[in-house]
Amino acid sequence: MIGIYVNRTDLFMEAPLNQPTPAPTGDADVVREPLTSDGPIDFTLIELLFFSYREFTADADMLLERYHFGRAHHRVLHFVNRDPGMTIADLLDLLQITKQSLSRVLRQLIEGGFVTQQAGTDDRRQRHLYPTPAGRALTLELSRAQVRLIEAAKKASVASHEGFDIASVAEFLFQMAMESGSTRRWYKKQGIGGKACYDPG
């Protein structure tokens, strides 16, 4: 089995589909009862997150395929466009990946003309990343594809529940990522505060 590490959340495993597995020796080796949400784990919410994320990335994935890019390329493009001039060290810290994992993705984006890097004025050893016009255009196209799904979900929610509490959704997503120090720093820098971003009060 070969693991291809693209990003912390993108681990693709390759293995022959016809690879034999050891036959169970008896019924004691087979679990037949499904996992349910009756216990301490809410599998319903896990699956809601799983399938919503799959749909959230689906249209963007198809756009990325035109360039032979993947979600790791998308993440780099997104954050470099959100914070032009960020250093490679900043990006590594934010994405929580290794330099080796980033180098291939970044090289492809630079060679494709979507991102450029410049030496720092104070420290020439630092490399600052900037989007090119092509990189900005692609990032906007990817974001529009994802926003369309969000807007459709908001409209469906309003129609079925006579209202859509985006502030509560934002707070839920905000709290899910708060364990990461790099994420907290990013939220602070960008003024992202979960429910506070949408609460008029």
PDB file of C-alpha atoms in Angstrom:
ATOM      1  CA  MET A   1       0.000   0.000   0.000  1.00  0.00           C
ATOM      2  CA  ILE A   2       1.381   3.392  -1.040  1.00  0.00           C
ATOM      3  CA  GLY A   3       0.494   6.589   0.796  1.00  0.00           C
ATOM      4  CA  ILE A   4       0.622   9.865  -1.146  1.00  0.00           C
ATOM      5  CA  TYR A   5       0.798  12.772   1.286  1.00  0.00           C
ATOM      6  CA  VAL A   6      -0.701  15.833  -0.336  1.00  0.00           C
ATOM      7  CA  ASN A   7      -1.892  17.731   2.669  1.00  0.00           C
ATOM      8  CA  ARG A   8      -2.828  17.045   6.231  1.00  0.00           C
ATOM      9  CA  THR A   9      -6.400  16.364   5.174  1.00  0.00           C
ATOM     10  CA  ASP A  10      -5.606  14.721   1.840  1.00  0.00           C
ATOM     11  CA  LEU A  11      -4.138  11.259   2.200  1.00  0.00           C
ATOM     12  CA  PHE A  12      -4.756   9.050  -0.772  1.00  0.00           C
ATOM     13  CA  MET A  13      -4.022   5.360  -0.380  1.00  0.00           C
ATOM     14  CA  GLU A  14      -3.411   3.181  -3.403  1.00  0.00           C
ATOM     15  CA  ALA A  15      -3.720  -0.579  -3.292  1.00  0.00           C
ATOM     16  CA  PRO A  16      -4.766  -3.206  -5.835  1.00  0.00           C
ATOM     17  CA  LEU A  17      -8.510  -3.738  -5.599  1.00  0.00           C
ATOM     18  CA  ASN A  18      -8.076  -7.453  -6.137  1.00  0.00           C
ATOM     19  CA  GLN A  19      -5.581  -7.812  -3.315  1.00  0.00           C
ATOM     20  CA  PRO A  20      -6.759 -10.768  -1.213  1.00  0.00           C
ATOM     21  CA  THR A  21      -7.627 -10.301   2.436  1.00  0.00           C
ATOM     22  CA  PRO A  22      -7.376 -13.019   5.061  1.00  0.00           C
ATOM     23  CA  ALA A  23     -10.604 -15.004   5.315  1.00  0.00           C
ATOM     24  CA  PRO A  24     -12.313 -14.774   8.722  1.00  0.00           C
ATOM     25  CA  THR A  25     -11.909 -17.916  10.769  1.00  0.00           C
ATOM     26  CA  GLY A  26     -15.331 -17.664  12.367  1.00  0.00           C
ATOM     27  CA  ASP A  27     -18.253 -15.426  13.217  1.00  0.00           C
ATOM     28  CA  ALA A  28     -16.272 -13.986  16.126  1.00  0.00           C
ATOM     29  CA  ASP A  29     -14.002 -12.263  13.563  1.00  0.00           C
ATOM     30  CA  VAL A  30     -16.893 -10.450  11.868  1.00  0.00           C
ATOM     31  CA  VAL A  31     -18.687  -7.388  13.300  1.00  0.00           C
ATOM     32  CA  ARG A  32     -22.257  -7.310  12.006  1.00  0.00           C
ATOM     33  CA  GLU A  33     -23.775  -4.572  14.167  1.00  0.00           C
ATOM     34  CA  PRO A  34     -23.679  -1.079  12.631  1.00  0.00           C
ATOM     35  CA  LEU A  35     -22.345   1.894  14.540  1.00  0.00           C
ATOM     36  CA  THR A  36     -25.172   4.123  15.735  1.00  0.00           C
ATOM     37  CA  SER A  37     -25.497   7.565  17.295  1.00  0.00           C
ATOM     38  CA  ASP A  38     -27.202   6.176  20.386  1.00  0.00           C
ATOM     39  CA  GLY A  39     -23.931   6.217  22.324  1.00  0.00           C
ATOM     40  CA  PRO A  40     -21.454   9.019  23.061  1.00  0.00           C
ATOM     41  CA  ILE A  41     -20.451   9.524  19.398  1.00  0.00           C
ATOM     42  CA  ASP A  42     -22.721  11.504  17.061  1.00  0.00           C
ATOM     43  CA  PHE A  43     -22.174   9.712  13.751  1.00  0.00           C
ATOM     44  CA  THR A  44     -24.989  11.687  12.160  1.00  0.00           C
ATOM     45  CA  LEU A  45     -23.117  14.965  12.568  1.00  0.00           C
ATOM     46  CA  ILE A  46     -19.880  13.341  11.386  1.00  0.00           C
ATOM     47  CA  GLU A  47     -21.614  12.219   8.195  1.00  0.00           C
ATOM     48  CA  LEU A  48     -23.266  15.603   7.689  1.00  0.00           C
ATOM     49  CA  LEU A  49     -19.816  17.179   7.796  1.00  0.00           C
ATOM     50  CA  PHE A  50     -18.308  14.475   5.583  1.00  0.00           C
ATOM     51  CA  PHE A  51     -20.861  14.732   2.784  1.00  0.00           C
ATOM     52  CA  SER A  52     -21.190  18.513   2.928  1.00  0.00           C
ATOM     53  CA  TYR A  53     -17.406  18.838   2.597  1.00  0.00           C
ATOM     54  CA  ARG A  54     -17.433  16.424  -0.340  1.00  0.00           C
ATOM     55  CA  GLU A  55     -20.031  18.531  -2.146  1.00  0.00           C
ATOM     56  CA  PHE A  56     -18.325  21.774  -1.105  1.00  0.00           C
ATOM     57  CA  THR A  57     -15.129  20.696  -2.866  1.00  0.00           C
ATOM     58  CA  ALA A  58     -16.661  18.852  -5.847  1.00  0.00           C
ATOM     59  CA  ASP A  59     -17.039  21.720  -8.343  1.00  0.00           C
ATOM     60  CA  ALA A  60     -13.697  23.230  -7.355  1.00  0.00           C
ATOM     61  CA  ASP A  61     -12.050  19.827  -7.806  1.00  0.00           C
ATOM     62  CA  MET A  62     -13.326  19.656 -11.387  1.00  0.00           C
ATOM     63  CA  LEU A  63     -11.917  23.105 -12.131  1.00  0.00           C
ATOM     64  CA  LEU A  64      -8.569  22.130 -10.623  1.00  0.00           C
ATOM     65  CA  GLU A  65      -8.408  19.033 -12.811  1.00  0.00           C
ATOM     66  CA  ARG A  66      -8.121  21.253 -15.895  1.00  0.00           C
ATOM     67  CA  TYR A  67      -4.689  22.263 -14.642  1.00  0.00           C
ATOM     68  CA  HIS A  68      -3.807  18.866 -13.171  1.00  0.00           C
ATOM     69  CA  PHE A  69      -3.995  20.472  -9.731  1.00  0.00           C
ATOM     70  CA  GLY A  70      -5.475  19.149  -6.498  1.00  0.00           C
ATOM     71  CA  ARG A  71      -6.803  20.510  -3.230  1.00  0.00           C
ATOM     72  CA  ALA A  72      -3.319  21.224  -1.928  1.00  0.00           C
ATOM     73  CA  HIS A  73      -2.825  23.648  -4.843  1.00  0.00           C
ATOM     74  CA  HIS A  74      -6.190  25.203  -4.034  1.00  0.00           C
ATOM     75  CA  ARG A  75      -5.218  25.816  -0.407  1.00  0.00           C
ATOM     76  CA  VAL A  76      -1.955  27.480  -1.377  1.00  0.00           C
ATOM     77  CA  LEU A  77      -3.699  29.675  -3.947  1.00  0.00           C
ATOM     78  CA  HIS A  78      -6.417  30.613  -1.480  1.00  0.00           C
ATOM     79  CA  PHE A  79      -4.150  31.737   1.333  1.00  0.00           C
ATOM     80  CA  VAL A  80      -1.560  33.441  -0.869  1.00  0.00           C
ATOM     81  CA  ASN A  81      -4.407  35.449  -2.394  1.00  0.00           C
ATOM     82  CA  ARG A  82      -5.852  36.236   1.021  1.00  0.00           C
ATOM     83  CA  ASP A  83      -2.486  37.407   2.334  1.00  0.00           C
ATOM     84  CA  PRO A  84      -0.169  38.410  -0.548  1.00  0.00           C
ATOM     85  CA  GLY A  85       3.425  38.621   0.601  1.00  0.00           C
ATOM     86  CA  MET A  86       3.150  35.882   3.203  1.00  0.00           C
ATOM     87  CA  THR A  87       6.361  33.930   3.646  1.00  0.00           C
ATOM     88  CA  ILE A  88       6.830  30.255   2.943  1.00  0.00           C
ATOM     89  CA  ALA A  89       7.334  29.785   6.687  1.00  0.00           C
ATOM     90  CA  ASP A  90       3.967  31.475   7.349  1.00  0.00           C
ATOM     91  CA  LEU A  91       2.258  29.189   4.855  1.00  0.00           C
ATOM     92  CA  LEU A  92       3.862  26.062   6.295  1.00  0.00           C
ATOM     93  CA  ASP A  93       2.707  27.046   9.771  1.00  0.00           C
ATOM     94  CA  LEU A  94      -0.818  27.832   8.625  1.00  0.00           C
ATOM     95  CA  LEU A  95      -1.334  24.657   6.592  1.00  0.00           C
ATOM     96  CA  GLN A  96       0.480  22.482   9.149  1.00  0.00           C
ATOM     97  CA  ILE A  97       2.406  20.562   6.500  1.00  0.00           C
ATOM     98  CA  THR A  98       6.072  19.783   5.913  1.00  0.00           C
ATOM     99  CA  LYS A  99       8.350  21.784   3.648  1.00  0.00           C
ATOM    100  CA  GLN A 100       8.723  18.740   1.427  1.00  0.00           C
ATOM    101  CA  SER A 101       4.947  18.451   1.026  1.00  0.00           C
ATOM    102  CA  LEU A 102       4.673  22.119   0.054  1.00  0.00           C
ATOM    103  CA  SER A 103       7.660  22.302  -2.289  1.00  0.00           C
ATOM    104  CA  ARG A 104       6.180  20.198  -5.107  1.00  0.00           C
ATOM    105  CA  VAL A 105       2.840  22.000  -5.023  1.00  0.00           C
ATOM    106  CA  LEU A 106       4.455  25.431  -4.873  1.00  0.00           C
ATOM    107  CA  ARG A 107       6.860  24.607  -7.684  1.00  0.00           C
ATOM    108  CA  GLN A 108       3.965  23.628  -9.961  1.00  0.00           C
ATOM    109  CA  LEU A 109       2.077  26.821  -9.164  1.00  0.00           C
ATOM    110  CA  ILE A 110       5.158  28.947  -9.834  1.00  0.00           C
ATOM    111  CA  GLU A 111       6.008  27.128 -13.064  1.00  0.00           C
ATOM    112  CA  GLY A 112       2.390  27.439 -14.175  1.00  0.00           C
ATOM    113  CA  GLY A 113       2.447  31.200 -13.652  1.00  0.00           C
ATOM    114  CA  PHE A 114      -0.075  31.304 -10.800  1.00  0.00           C
ATOM    115  CA  VAL A 115       2.249  32.278  -7.942  1.00  0.00           C
ATOM    116  CA  THR A 116       5.528  34.156  -7.787  1.00  0.00           C
ATOM    117  CA  GLN A 117       8.077  34.431  -4.995  1.00  0.00           C
ATOM    118  CA  GLN A 118      10.279  37.385  -4.119  1.00  0.00           C
ATOM    119  CA  ALA A 119      13.160  37.769  -1.708  1.00  0.00           C
ATOM    120  CA  GLY A 120      12.482  39.822   1.411  1.00  0.00           C
ATOM    121  CA  THR A 121      13.775  43.383   1.582  1.00  0.00           C
ATOM    122  CA  ASP A 122      15.057  43.037   5.150  1.00  0.00           C
ATOM    123  CA  ASP A 123      16.053  39.384   4.991  1.00  0.00           C
ATOM    124  CA  ARG A 124      16.994  38.150   1.522  1.00  0.00           C
ATOM    125  CA  ARG A 125      16.740  34.565   2.739  1.00  0.00           C
ATOM    126  CA  GLN A 126      13.005  34.917   3.237  1.00  0.00           C
ATOM    127  CA  ARG A 127      10.746  34.102   0.311  1.00  0.00           C
ATOM    128  CA  HIS A 128       7.513  36.063   0.045  1.00  0.00           C
ATOM    129  CA  LEU A 129       4.687  34.617  -2.025  1.00  0.00           C
ATOM    130  CA  TYR A 130       2.394  36.647  -4.274  1.00  0.00           C
ATOM    131  CA  PRO A 131      -0.386  35.621  -6.648  1.00  0.00           C
ATOM    132  CA  THR A 132      -0.078  36.541 -10.302  1.00  0.00           C
ATOM    133  CA  PRO A 133      -3.115  37.867 -12.213  1.00  0.00           C
ATOM    134  CA  ALA A 134      -3.691  34.296 -13.423  1.00  0.00           C
ATOM    135  CA  GLY A 135      -3.486  33.036  -9.845  1.00  0.00           C
ATOM    136  CA  ARG A 136      -5.981  35.657  -8.678  1.00  0.00           C
ATOM    137  CA  ALA A 137      -8.388  34.796 -11.503  1.00  0.00           C
ATOM    138  CA  LEU A 138      -8.230  31.058 -10.803  1.00  0.00           C
ATOM    139  CA  THR A 139      -8.738  31.583  -7.079  1.00  0.00           C
ATOM    140  CA  LEU A 140     -11.824  33.709  -7.705  1.00  0.00           C
ATOM    141  CA  GLU A 141     -13.209  31.104 -10.098  1.00  0.00           C
ATOM    142  CA  LEU A 142     -12.701  28.374  -7.497  1.00  0.00           C
ATOM    143  CA  SER A 143     -14.273  30.490  -4.766  1.00  0.00           C
ATOM    144  CA  ARG A 144     -17.319  31.307  -6.898  1.00  0.00           C
ATOM    145  CA  ALA A 145     -17.884  27.595  -7.449  1.00  0.00           C
ATOM    146  CA  GLN A 146     -17.932  27.041  -3.692  1.00  0.00           C
ATOM    147  CA  VAL A 147     -20.042  30.102  -2.918  1.00  0.00           C
ATOM    148  CA  ARG A 148     -22.733  28.861  -5.315  1.00  0.00           C
ATOM    149  CA  LEU A 149     -23.184  25.758  -3.159  1.00  0.00           C
ATOM    150  CA  ILE A 150     -23.262  27.815   0.041  1.00  0.00           C
ATOM    151  CA  GLU A 151     -25.899  30.171  -1.376  1.00  0.00           C
ATOM    152  CA  ALA A 152     -28.015  27.257  -2.610  1.00  0.00           C
ATOM    153  CA  ALA A 153     -27.851  25.622   0.828  1.00  0.00           C
ATOM    154  CA  LYS A 154     -28.832  28.910   2.511  1.00  0.00           C
ATOM    155  CA  LYS A 155     -31.856  29.297   0.233  1.00  0.00           C
ATOM    156  CA  ALA A 156     -32.938  25.701   0.830  1.00  0.00           C
ATOM    157  CA  SER A 157     -32.566  26.182   4.579  1.00  0.00           C
ATOM    158  CA  VAL A 158     -34.633  29.357   4.529  1.00  0.00           C
ATOM    159  CA  ALA A 159     -37.351  27.625   2.511  1.00  0.00           C
ATOM    160  CA  SER A 160     -37.572  24.623   4.820  1.00  0.00           C
ATOM    161  CA  HIS A 161     -37.064  26.276   8.220  1.00  0.00           C
ATOM    162  CA  GLU A 162     -38.320  29.826   7.629  1.00  0.00           C
ATOM    163  CA  GLY A 163     -34.952  31.278   8.451  1.00  0.00           C
ATOM    164  CA  PHE A 164     -31.228  30.701   8.274  1.00  0.00           C
ATOM    165  CA  ASP A 165     -29.009  31.391  11.266  1.00  0.00           C
ATOM    166  CA  ILE A 166     -25.643  31.863   9.594  1.00  0.00           C
ATOM    167  CA  ALA A 167     -24.180  33.291  12.812  1.00  0.00           C
ATOM    168  CA  SER A 168     -24.665  29.976  14.611  1.00  0.00           C
ATOM    169  CA  VAL A 169     -23.196  28.037  11.686  1.00  0.00           C
ATOM    170  CA  ALA A 170     -20.178  30.361  11.627  1.00  0.00           C
ATOM    171  CA  GLU A 171     -19.669  29.978  15.373  1.00  0.00           C
ATOM    172  CA  PHE A 172     -19.846  26.180  15.078  1.00  0.00           C
ATOM    173  CA  LEU A 173     -17.204  26.104  12.322  1.00  0.00           C
ATOM    174  CA  PHE A 174     -15.101  28.689  14.167  1.00  0.00           C
ATOM    175  CA  GLN A 175     -14.981  26.629  17.347  1.00  0.00           C
ATOM    176  CA  MET A 176     -14.140  23.408  15.487  1.00  0.00           C
ATOM    177  CA  ALA A 177     -10.792  24.810  14.370  1.00  0.00           C
ATOM    178  CA  MET A 178      -9.800  26.708  17.513  1.00  0.00           C
ATOM    179  CA  GLU A 179      -7.367  24.080  18.824  1.00  0.00           C
ATOM    180  CA  SER A 180      -4.761  25.069  16.236  1.00  0.00           C
ATOM    181  CA  GLY A 181      -2.585  28.016  17.200  1.00  0.00           C
ATOM    182  CA  SER A 182      -1.852  28.890  13.572  1.00  0.00           C
ATOM    183  CA  THR A 183      -5.583  28.936  12.836  1.00  0.00           C
ATOM    184  CA  ARG A 184      -6.272  31.226  15.808  1.00  0.00           C
ATOM    185  CA  ARG A 185      -3.564  33.610  14.590  1.00  0.00           C
ATOM    186  CA  TRP A 186      -5.065  33.596  11.099  1.00  0.00           C
ATOM    187  CA  TYR A 187      -8.553  34.290  12.436  1.00  0.00           C
ATOM    188  CA  LYS A 188      -7.213  37.206  14.452  1.00  0.00           C
ATOM    189  CA  LYS A 189      -5.297  38.619  11.488  1.00  0.00           C
ATOM    190  CA  GLN A 190      -8.303  38.383   9.157  1.00  0.00           C
ATOM    191  CA  GLY A 191     -10.829  39.543  11.747  1.00  0.00           C
ATOM    192  CA  ILE A 192     -12.689  36.231  11.688  1.00  0.00           C
ATOM    193  CA  GLY A 193     -14.655  35.758  14.885  1.00  0.00           C
ATOM    194  CA  GLY A 194     -17.300  33.154  14.209  1.00  0.00           C
ATOM    195  CA  LYS A 195     -20.724  34.336  15.322  1.00  0.00           C
ATOM    196  CA  ALA A 196     -19.416  37.836  15.990  1.00  0.00           C
ATOM    197  CA  CYS A 197     -18.797  38.307  12.255  1.00  0.00           C
ATOM    198  CA  TYR A 198     -22.515  37.999  11.528  1.00  0.00           C
ATOM    199  CA  ASP A 199     -24.172  39.273  14.701  1.00  0.00           C
ATOM    200  CA  PRO A 200     -25.361  42.861  14.192  1.00  0.00           C
ATOM    201  CA  GLY A 201     -25.072  43.429  17.946  1.00  0.00           C
TER     202      GLY A 201
END
